[in-house]
XYZ file of C-alpha atoms in Angstrom:
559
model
C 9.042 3.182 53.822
C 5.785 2.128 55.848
C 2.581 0.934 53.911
C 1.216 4.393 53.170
C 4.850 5.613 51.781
C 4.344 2.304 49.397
C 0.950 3.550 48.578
C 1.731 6.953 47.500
C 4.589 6.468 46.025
C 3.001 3.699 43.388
C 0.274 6.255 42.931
C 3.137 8.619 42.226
C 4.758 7.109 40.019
C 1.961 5.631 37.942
C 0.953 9.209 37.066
C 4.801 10.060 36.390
C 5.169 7.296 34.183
C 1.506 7.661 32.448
C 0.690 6.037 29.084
C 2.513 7.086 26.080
C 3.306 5.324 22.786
C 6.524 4.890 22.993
C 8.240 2.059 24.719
C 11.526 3.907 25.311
C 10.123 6.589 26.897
C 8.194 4.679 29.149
C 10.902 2.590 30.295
C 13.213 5.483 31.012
C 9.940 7.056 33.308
C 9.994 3.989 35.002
C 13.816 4.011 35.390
C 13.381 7.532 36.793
C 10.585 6.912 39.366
C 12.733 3.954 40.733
C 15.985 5.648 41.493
C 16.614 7.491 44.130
C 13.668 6.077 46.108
C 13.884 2.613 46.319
C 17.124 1.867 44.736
C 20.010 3.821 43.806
C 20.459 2.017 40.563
C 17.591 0.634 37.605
C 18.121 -0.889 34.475
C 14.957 -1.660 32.321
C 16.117 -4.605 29.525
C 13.726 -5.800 26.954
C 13.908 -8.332 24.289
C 15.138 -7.287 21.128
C 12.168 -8.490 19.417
C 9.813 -5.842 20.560
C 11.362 -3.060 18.458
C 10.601 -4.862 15.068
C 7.429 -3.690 13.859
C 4.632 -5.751 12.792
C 6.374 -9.076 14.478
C 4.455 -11.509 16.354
C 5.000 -11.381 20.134
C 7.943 -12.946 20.913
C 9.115 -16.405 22.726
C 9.791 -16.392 27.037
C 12.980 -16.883 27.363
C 12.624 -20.336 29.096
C 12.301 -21.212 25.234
C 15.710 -20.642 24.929
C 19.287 -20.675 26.820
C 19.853 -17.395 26.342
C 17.882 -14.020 25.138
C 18.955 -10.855 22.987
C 17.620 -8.158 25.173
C 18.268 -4.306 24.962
C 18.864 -1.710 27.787
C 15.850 0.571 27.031
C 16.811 2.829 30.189
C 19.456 3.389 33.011
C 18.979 5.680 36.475
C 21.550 6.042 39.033
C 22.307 8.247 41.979
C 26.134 7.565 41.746
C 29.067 9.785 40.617
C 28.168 11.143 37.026
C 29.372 8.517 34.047
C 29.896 5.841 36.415
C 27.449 3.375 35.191
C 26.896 4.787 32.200
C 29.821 4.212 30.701
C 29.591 0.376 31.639
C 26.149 -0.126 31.223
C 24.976 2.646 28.604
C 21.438 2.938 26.831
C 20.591 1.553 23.695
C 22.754 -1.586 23.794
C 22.178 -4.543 22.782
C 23.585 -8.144 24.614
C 23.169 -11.433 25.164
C 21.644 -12.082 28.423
C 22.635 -15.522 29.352
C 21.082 -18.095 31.504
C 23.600 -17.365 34.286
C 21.813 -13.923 34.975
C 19.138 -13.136 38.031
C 17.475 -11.398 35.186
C 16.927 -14.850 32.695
C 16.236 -16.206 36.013
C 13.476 -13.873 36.821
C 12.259 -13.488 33.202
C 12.251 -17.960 32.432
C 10.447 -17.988 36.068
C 8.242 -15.310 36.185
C 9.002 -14.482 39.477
C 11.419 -11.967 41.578
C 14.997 -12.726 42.172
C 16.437 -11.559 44.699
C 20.400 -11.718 45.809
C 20.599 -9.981 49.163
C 24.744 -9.153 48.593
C 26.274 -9.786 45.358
C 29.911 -11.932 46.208
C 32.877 -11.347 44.051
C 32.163 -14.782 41.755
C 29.035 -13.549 41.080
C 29.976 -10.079 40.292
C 32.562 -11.676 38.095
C 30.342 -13.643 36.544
C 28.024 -10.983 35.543
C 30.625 -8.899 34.289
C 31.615 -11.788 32.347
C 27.901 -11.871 30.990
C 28.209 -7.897 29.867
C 32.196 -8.272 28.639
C 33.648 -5.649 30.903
C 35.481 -6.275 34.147
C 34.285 -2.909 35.092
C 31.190 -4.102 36.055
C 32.332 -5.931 39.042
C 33.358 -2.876 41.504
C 29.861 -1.574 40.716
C 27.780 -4.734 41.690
C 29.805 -6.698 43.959
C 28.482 -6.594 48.094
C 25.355 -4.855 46.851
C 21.834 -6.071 46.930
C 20.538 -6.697 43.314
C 16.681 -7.290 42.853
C 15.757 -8.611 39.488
C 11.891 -8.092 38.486
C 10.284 -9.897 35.074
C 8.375 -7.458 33.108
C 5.511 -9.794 32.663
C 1.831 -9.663 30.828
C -0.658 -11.768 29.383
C 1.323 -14.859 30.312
C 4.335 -13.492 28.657
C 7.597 -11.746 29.348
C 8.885 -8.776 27.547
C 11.709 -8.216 29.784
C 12.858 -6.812 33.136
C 14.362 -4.628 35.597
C 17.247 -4.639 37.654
C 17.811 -2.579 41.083
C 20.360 -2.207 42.987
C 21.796 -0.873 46.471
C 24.813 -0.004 48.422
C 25.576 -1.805 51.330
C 25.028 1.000 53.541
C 20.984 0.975 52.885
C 18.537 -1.216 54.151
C 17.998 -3.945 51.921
C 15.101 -5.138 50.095
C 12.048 -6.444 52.354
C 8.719 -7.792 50.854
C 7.576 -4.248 50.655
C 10.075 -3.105 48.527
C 9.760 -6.324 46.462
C 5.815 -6.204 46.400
C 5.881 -2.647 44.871
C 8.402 -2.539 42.708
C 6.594 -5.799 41.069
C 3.395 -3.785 41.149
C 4.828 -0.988 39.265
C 6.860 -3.173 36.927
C 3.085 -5.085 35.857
C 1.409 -1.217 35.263
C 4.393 -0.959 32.951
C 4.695 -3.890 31.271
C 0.988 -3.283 30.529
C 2.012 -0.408 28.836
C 4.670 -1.361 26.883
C 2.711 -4.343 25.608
C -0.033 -1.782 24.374
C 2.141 0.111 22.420
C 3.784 -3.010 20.827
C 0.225 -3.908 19.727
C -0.555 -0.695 18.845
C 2.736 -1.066 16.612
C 1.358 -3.887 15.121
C -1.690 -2.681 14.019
C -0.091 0.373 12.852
C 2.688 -1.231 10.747
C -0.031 -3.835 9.029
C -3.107 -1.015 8.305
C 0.205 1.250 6.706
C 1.266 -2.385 4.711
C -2.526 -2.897 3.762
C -2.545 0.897 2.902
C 0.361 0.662 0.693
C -0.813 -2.830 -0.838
C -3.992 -0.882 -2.034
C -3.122 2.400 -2.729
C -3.230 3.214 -6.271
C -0.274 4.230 -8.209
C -1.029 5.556 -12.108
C 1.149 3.655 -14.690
C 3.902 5.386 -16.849
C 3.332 6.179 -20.131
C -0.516 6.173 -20.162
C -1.128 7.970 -23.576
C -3.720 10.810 -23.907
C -4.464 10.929 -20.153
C -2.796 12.858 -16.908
C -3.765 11.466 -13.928
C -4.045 13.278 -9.990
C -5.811 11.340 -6.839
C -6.261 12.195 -3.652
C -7.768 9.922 -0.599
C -8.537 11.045 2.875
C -10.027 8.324 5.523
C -12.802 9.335 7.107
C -11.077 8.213 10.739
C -7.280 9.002 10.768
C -6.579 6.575 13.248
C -7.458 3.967 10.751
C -5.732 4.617 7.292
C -7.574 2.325 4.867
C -10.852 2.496 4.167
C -13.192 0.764 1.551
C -12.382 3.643 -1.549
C -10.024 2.757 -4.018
C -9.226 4.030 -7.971
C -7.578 2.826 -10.255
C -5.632 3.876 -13.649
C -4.958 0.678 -16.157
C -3.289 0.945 -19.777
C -5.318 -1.055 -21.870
C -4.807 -2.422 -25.582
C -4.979 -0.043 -28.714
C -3.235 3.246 -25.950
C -6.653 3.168 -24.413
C -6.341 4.142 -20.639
C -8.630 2.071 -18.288
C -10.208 4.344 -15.257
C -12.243 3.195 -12.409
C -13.731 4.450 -8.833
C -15.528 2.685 -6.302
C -16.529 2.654 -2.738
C -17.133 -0.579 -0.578
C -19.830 -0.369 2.282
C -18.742 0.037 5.636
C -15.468 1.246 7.047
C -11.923 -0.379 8.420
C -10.246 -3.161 7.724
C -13.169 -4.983 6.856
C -13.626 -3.050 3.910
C -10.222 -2.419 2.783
C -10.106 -5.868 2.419
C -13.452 -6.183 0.682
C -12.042 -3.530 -1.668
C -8.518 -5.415 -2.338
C -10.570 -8.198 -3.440
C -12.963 -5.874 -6.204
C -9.769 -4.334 -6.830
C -7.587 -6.929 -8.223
C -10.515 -8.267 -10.098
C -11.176 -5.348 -11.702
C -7.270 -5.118 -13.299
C -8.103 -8.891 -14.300
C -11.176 -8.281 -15.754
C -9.731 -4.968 -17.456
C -7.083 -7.163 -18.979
C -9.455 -9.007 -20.873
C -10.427 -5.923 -22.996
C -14.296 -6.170 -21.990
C -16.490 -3.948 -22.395
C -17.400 -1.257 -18.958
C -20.772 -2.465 -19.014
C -19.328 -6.600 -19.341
C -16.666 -6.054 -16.806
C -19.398 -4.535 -14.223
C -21.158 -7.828 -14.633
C -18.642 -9.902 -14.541
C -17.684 -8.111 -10.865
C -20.726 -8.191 -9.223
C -20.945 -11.781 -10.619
C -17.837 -12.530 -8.338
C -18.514 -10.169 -5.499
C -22.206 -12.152 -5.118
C -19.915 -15.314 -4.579
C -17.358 -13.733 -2.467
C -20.257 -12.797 0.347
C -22.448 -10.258 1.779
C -19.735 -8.178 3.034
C -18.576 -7.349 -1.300
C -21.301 -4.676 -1.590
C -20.042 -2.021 -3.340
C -20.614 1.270 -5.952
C -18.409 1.546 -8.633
C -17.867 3.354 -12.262
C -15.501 1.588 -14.927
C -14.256 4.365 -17.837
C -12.483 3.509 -21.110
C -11.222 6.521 -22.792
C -9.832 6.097 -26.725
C -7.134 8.967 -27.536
C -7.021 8.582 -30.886
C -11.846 8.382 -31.098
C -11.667 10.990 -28.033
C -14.314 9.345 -26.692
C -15.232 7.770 -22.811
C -17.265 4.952 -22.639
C -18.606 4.542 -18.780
C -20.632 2.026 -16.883
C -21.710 2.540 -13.453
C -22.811 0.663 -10.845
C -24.433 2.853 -8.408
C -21.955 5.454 -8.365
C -22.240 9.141 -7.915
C -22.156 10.256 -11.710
C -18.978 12.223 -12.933
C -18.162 16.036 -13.707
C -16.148 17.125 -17.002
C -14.506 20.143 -16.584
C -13.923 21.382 -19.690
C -10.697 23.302 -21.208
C -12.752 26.233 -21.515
C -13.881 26.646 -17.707
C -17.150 24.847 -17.904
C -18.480 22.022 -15.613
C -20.887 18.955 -16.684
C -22.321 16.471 -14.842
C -22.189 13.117 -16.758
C -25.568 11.624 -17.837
C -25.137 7.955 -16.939
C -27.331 5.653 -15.399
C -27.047 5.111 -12.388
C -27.285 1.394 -12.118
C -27.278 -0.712 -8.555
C -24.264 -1.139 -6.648
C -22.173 -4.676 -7.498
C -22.629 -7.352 -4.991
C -26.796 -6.994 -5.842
C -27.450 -9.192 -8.541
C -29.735 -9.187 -11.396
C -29.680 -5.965 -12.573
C -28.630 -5.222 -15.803
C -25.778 -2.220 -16.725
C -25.246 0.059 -19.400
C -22.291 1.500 -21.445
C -22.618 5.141 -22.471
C -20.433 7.090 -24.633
C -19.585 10.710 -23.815
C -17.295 12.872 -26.733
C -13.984 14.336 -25.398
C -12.670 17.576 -26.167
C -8.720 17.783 -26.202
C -7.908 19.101 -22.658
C -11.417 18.277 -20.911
C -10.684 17.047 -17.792
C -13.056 13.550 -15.942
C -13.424 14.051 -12.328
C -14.516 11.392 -10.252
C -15.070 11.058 -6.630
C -16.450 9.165 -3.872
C -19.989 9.879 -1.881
C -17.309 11.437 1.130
C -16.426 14.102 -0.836
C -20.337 15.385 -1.094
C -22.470 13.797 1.178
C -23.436 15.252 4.686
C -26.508 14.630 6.741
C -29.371 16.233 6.807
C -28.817 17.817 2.982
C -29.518 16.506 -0.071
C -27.267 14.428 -2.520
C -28.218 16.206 -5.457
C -27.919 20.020 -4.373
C -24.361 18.961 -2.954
C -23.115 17.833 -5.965
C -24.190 20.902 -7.673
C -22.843 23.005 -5.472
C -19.799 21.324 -6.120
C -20.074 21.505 -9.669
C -20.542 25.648 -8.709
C -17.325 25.808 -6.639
C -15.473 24.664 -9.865
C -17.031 27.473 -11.989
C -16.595 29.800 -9.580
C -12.346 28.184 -9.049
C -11.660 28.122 -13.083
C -8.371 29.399 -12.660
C -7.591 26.682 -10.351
C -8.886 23.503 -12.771
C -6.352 23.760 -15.466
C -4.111 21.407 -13.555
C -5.328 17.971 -12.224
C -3.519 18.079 -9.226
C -4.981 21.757 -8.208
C -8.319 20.094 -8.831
C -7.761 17.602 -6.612
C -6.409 20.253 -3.898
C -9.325 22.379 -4.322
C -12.038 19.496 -4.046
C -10.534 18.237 -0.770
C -10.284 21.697 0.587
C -14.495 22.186 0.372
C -14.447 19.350 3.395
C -15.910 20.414 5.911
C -13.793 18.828 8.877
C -16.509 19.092 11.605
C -18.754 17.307 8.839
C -16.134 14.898 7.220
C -17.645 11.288 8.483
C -16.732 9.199 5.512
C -13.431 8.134 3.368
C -12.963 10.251 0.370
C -11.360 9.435 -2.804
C -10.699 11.828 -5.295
C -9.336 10.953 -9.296
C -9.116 14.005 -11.827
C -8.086 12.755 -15.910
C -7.227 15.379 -17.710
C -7.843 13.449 -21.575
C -6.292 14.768 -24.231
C -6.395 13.473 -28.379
C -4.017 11.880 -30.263
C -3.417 13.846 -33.407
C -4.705 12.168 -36.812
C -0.808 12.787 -38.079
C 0.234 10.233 -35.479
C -1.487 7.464 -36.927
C -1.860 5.060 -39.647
C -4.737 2.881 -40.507
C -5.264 0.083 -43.211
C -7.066 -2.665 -44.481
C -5.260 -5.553 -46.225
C -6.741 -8.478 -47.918
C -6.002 -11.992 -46.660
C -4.048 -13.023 -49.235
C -0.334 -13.646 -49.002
C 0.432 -10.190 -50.898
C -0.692 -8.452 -47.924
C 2.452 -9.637 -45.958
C 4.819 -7.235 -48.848
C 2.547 -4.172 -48.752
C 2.396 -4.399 -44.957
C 6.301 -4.124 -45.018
C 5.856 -1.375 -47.445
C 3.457 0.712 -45.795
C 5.580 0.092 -42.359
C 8.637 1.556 -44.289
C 7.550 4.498 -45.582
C 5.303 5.641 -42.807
C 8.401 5.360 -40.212
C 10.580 7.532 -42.396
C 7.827 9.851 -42.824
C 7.396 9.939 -38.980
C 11.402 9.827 -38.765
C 11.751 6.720 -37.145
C 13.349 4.755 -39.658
C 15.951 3.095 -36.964
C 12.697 0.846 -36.100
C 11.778 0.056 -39.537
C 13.627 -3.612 -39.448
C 12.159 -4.783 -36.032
C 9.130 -3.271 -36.728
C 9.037 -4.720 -40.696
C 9.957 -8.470 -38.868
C 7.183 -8.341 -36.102
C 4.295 -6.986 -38.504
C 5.344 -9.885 -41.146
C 4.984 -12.639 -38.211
C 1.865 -11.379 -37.153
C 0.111 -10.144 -40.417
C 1.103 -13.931 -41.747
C -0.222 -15.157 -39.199
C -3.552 -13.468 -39.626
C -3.908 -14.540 -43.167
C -3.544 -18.069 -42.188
C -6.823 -17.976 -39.742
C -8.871 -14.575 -41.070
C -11.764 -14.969 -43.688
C -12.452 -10.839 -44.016
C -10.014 -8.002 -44.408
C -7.459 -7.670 -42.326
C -6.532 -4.240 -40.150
C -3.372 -3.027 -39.765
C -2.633 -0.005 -37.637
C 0.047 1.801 -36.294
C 0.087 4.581 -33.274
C 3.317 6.656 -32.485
C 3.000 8.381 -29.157
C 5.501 7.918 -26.420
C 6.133 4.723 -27.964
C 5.496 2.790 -31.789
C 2.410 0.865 -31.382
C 1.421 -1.710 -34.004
C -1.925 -3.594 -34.076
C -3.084 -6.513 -35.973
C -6.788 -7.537 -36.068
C -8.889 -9.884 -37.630
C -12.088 -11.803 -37.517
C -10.839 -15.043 -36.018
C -11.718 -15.061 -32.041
C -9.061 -17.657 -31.306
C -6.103 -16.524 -29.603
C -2.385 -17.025 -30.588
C -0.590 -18.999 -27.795
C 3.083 -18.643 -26.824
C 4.733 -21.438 -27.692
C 8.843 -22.501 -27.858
C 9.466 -23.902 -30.997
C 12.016 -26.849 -31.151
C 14.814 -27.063 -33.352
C 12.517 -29.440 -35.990
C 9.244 -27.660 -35.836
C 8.160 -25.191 -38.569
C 5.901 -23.011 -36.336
C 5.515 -21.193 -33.258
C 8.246 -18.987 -33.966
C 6.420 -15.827 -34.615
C 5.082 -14.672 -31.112
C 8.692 -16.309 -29.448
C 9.882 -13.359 -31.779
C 7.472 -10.808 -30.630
C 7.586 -10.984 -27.010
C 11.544 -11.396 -27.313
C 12.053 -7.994 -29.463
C 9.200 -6.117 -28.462
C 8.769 -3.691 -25.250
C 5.588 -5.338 -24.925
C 3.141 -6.854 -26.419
C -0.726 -8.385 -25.862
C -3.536 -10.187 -27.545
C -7.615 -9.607 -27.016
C -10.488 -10.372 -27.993
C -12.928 -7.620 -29.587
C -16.117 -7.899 -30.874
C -15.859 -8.903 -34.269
C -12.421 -11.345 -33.741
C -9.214 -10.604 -31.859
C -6.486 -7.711 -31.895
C -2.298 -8.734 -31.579
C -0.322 -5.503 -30.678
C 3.375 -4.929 -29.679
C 5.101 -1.961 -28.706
C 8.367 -0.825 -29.239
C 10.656 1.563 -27.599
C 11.402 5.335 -28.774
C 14.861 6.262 -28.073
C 15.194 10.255 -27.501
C 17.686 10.424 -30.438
């Protein structure tokens, strides 16, 4: 071929082989363009250590003696099977440093062997453990071109011709190299684009909210749509969080901005939001406690957020928000409320002051929060959106008896030509514990208390027909009702809960908590908890208001 023929054909090809996002497929376009016209065999080999998602670039092979390398893609013009079935797709090989290829990858530059002798072939075939190879190689030219970007090499391709054509001038060698940088460019953007994709679906499923089994009272349904899809994680989160006494933890919030940036923003308010739930505070305590924390953590932790505790056996939500669209209850009977709650300034501000608010729950009422996605649009007004979403439910009541058709429905009033902004979705439907379920008393702190307690356990198991817990439970309420008497000055409360699960709770007016400990064989204390957290499903201590609250759970069994 004469300069023009070069010319065309690389423009040619370049449009044949295009840009995809797949490195396979590119490969076996580039195979394809090569084969009959300037060669009538190609192989395209690339290291191993592209195809593993989310892995750093890997080493040049000058690193190392020899390189794991895959056959991506194989054209030929020969009889049908011939190479093939000695050189077929999708294998994977050592490519030692014996090979033109290593050569051409550890230099960086074309190698070219004008007519492959019999040592060589054998040599080669040795390299690719078939003798077969060697009547397909030997007294042909063999060109060997690095697949090279960026200042590194991802692999390279191998062409080859019968004896009968002309062999390879600096034309041939010139364009072929030309072509094989276009496609090395290629496949090195879809190995980053791999990357980014496999960490923003890792980030995604690091912060991606999962409800907790077992939450009592509460039925749980999320949704969460990013504003861009090419970029999964967005600065939205929720969150569901079983807290002490069956009390279910809820909370929404929305970090400024979009991306990465503020999915990571949002891990961070995340994860200190379970912390800060775990301590039992109050919403309006925890709220200042995070924007506390987001102030030191930068500019970039601006956020709005609303932190729920609802009580299944009060029926009754206590909320704090912190700038925060307020809430909708949909209640059992097909009506819609907007939640009066102040609306506070977003965390991250500092010195403002939030508010806890208390809101009665019917049995079946369902909480419905949601992100500013869901009902803002520009050019309309905040207020009259969220109205007319609170109309769409009326007018859908059939449809918001189930939290997950809630959800469904809310995400279906996006309007996709208007849909700018991540959306997050939760819907609670609450429900009450029933007053049968529970037992509540006060004991004096005197050491009689610790015989009634066991009394009172005893009969209100059998009376609940769970009398195969009545020893465990008996043993864990004497270790921790003693212990109670030891530090309280005012009446003790004892309290038990059967749900799902037997819940027992001791409080008292002492704020100190008890502390694990693993008694030795002479000590006369520290006992008691060992045998709590050893026979219980689980168990906790908190702080309240007027002291501290020690609860364990234990296990139901269906029979």
């Amino acid at each position: 071929m004469d300069v023009h023929d070069h010319l065309k054909f690389l423009k040619e090809a370049t449009e044949a082989i295009g840009t995809g996002v797949d490195m396979v497929a590119i490969a076996q376009q580039f195979a394809a363009a090569l084969v009959p016209r300037l060669g009538d065999f190609a192989s395209i080999n690339l290291l191993d250590a592209l195809f593993v998602d989310g892995a750093p670039a890997p080493l040049s092979p000058h690193a190392t003696a020899v390189s794991l390398m895959r056959r991506v893609a194989v054209a030929d013009d020969d009889p049908p099977g011939r190479w093939r079935e000695v050189m077929p797709e999708g294998a994977v090989r050592i490519m030692y440093a014996t090979s033109p290829c290593h050569e051409a990858m550890a230099t960086g530059l074309p190698v070219y062997v004008p007519s492959v002798a019999p040592a060589q072939a054998a040599a080669m075939a040795l390299d690719h453990g078939t003798r077969d190879l060697i009547p397909l190689v030997a007294g042909r030219a063999y060109l060997a071109v690095p697949l090279s970007v960026r200042g590194r090499v991802l692999g390279c391709v191998a062409v080859t011709r019968r004896p009968e054509r002309h062999r390879f001038d600096d034309a041939d060698v010139l364009t072929i190299g030309q072509l094989a940088a276009q496609v090395a460019l290629s496949i090195d953007n879809v190995r980053l684009y791999r990357g980014q994709q496999a960490t923003t679906a890792e980030l995604q499923r690091a912060v991606s909210a999962s409800a907790p089994s077992g939450l009592t009272g509460v039925e749980v349904a999320h949704r969460y749509l990013p504003g861009n899809p090419e970029v999964e994680v967005g600065g939205d989160w929720f969150d569901t969080m079983a807290l002490s006494g069956s009390r279910v933890g809820i909370v929404i919030g929305d970090v400024m901005g979009h991306g990465v940036r503020s999915a990571a923003a949002m891990g961070h308010l995340r994860i200190a939001v379970q912390t800060l739930a775990a301590l039992d505070l109050p919403p309006d305590q925890l709220l200042r406690q995070l924007d506390n924390l987001a102030q030191r953590m930068g500019d970039d932790h601006l956020a709005t957020c609303m932190y729920v505790v609802y009580d299944p056996i009060a029926g009754i939500c206590q909320l704090a928000n912190a700038g925060h669209l307020p809430p909708l209850i949909v209640r059992r009977g097909g009506g819609v409320e907007p939640v009066a709650v102040p609306s506070g300034a977003p965390i991250g501000v500092g010195g403002v002051a939030f508010d806890t608010v208390r809101i009665p729950i019917r049995d079946g009422d369902t909480l419905l929060m949601y992100t500013d996605g869901l009902v803002e649009a520009r050019g309309d007004d905040i207020g009259g959106r969220i109205e007319a979403l609170a109309e769409s439910l009326r007018l859908a009541r059939p449809a918001t008896t189930d939290p997950e058709a809630l959800c469904d429905a809310l995400i279906g009033t996006i309007d996709p030509d208007r849909h700018e902004d991540d959306v997050a979705v939760l819907a609670a439907r609450l429900s009450r514990v029933a007053a049968s379920d529970v037992a509540h008393w006060l004991l004096s702190p005197r050491p009689a208390a610790v015989a009634r307690s066991r009394r009172l356990i005893r009969q209100t198991l059998a009376g609940w027909s769970l009398s195969e817990l009545h020893d465990i439970a008996e043993l864990l309420v004497t270790e921790l009702v003693t212990n109670a008497i030891r530090y309280a000055t005012g009446p003790i409360e004892l309290r038990l809960l059967h749900t799902s699960t037997l819940l027992c709770e001791v409080r008292d007016d002492d704020h100190y908590l008890p502390i694990l400990l693993e008694a030795g064989d002479l000590d006369e204390n520290g006992r008691g908890l060992f045998l709590v957290s050893r026979l219980a499903q689980r168990w906790g201590a908190s702080r309240t208001a007027h002291g501290k609250v020690v609860w364990f759970e234990l296990a139901i069994t269906d029979s």
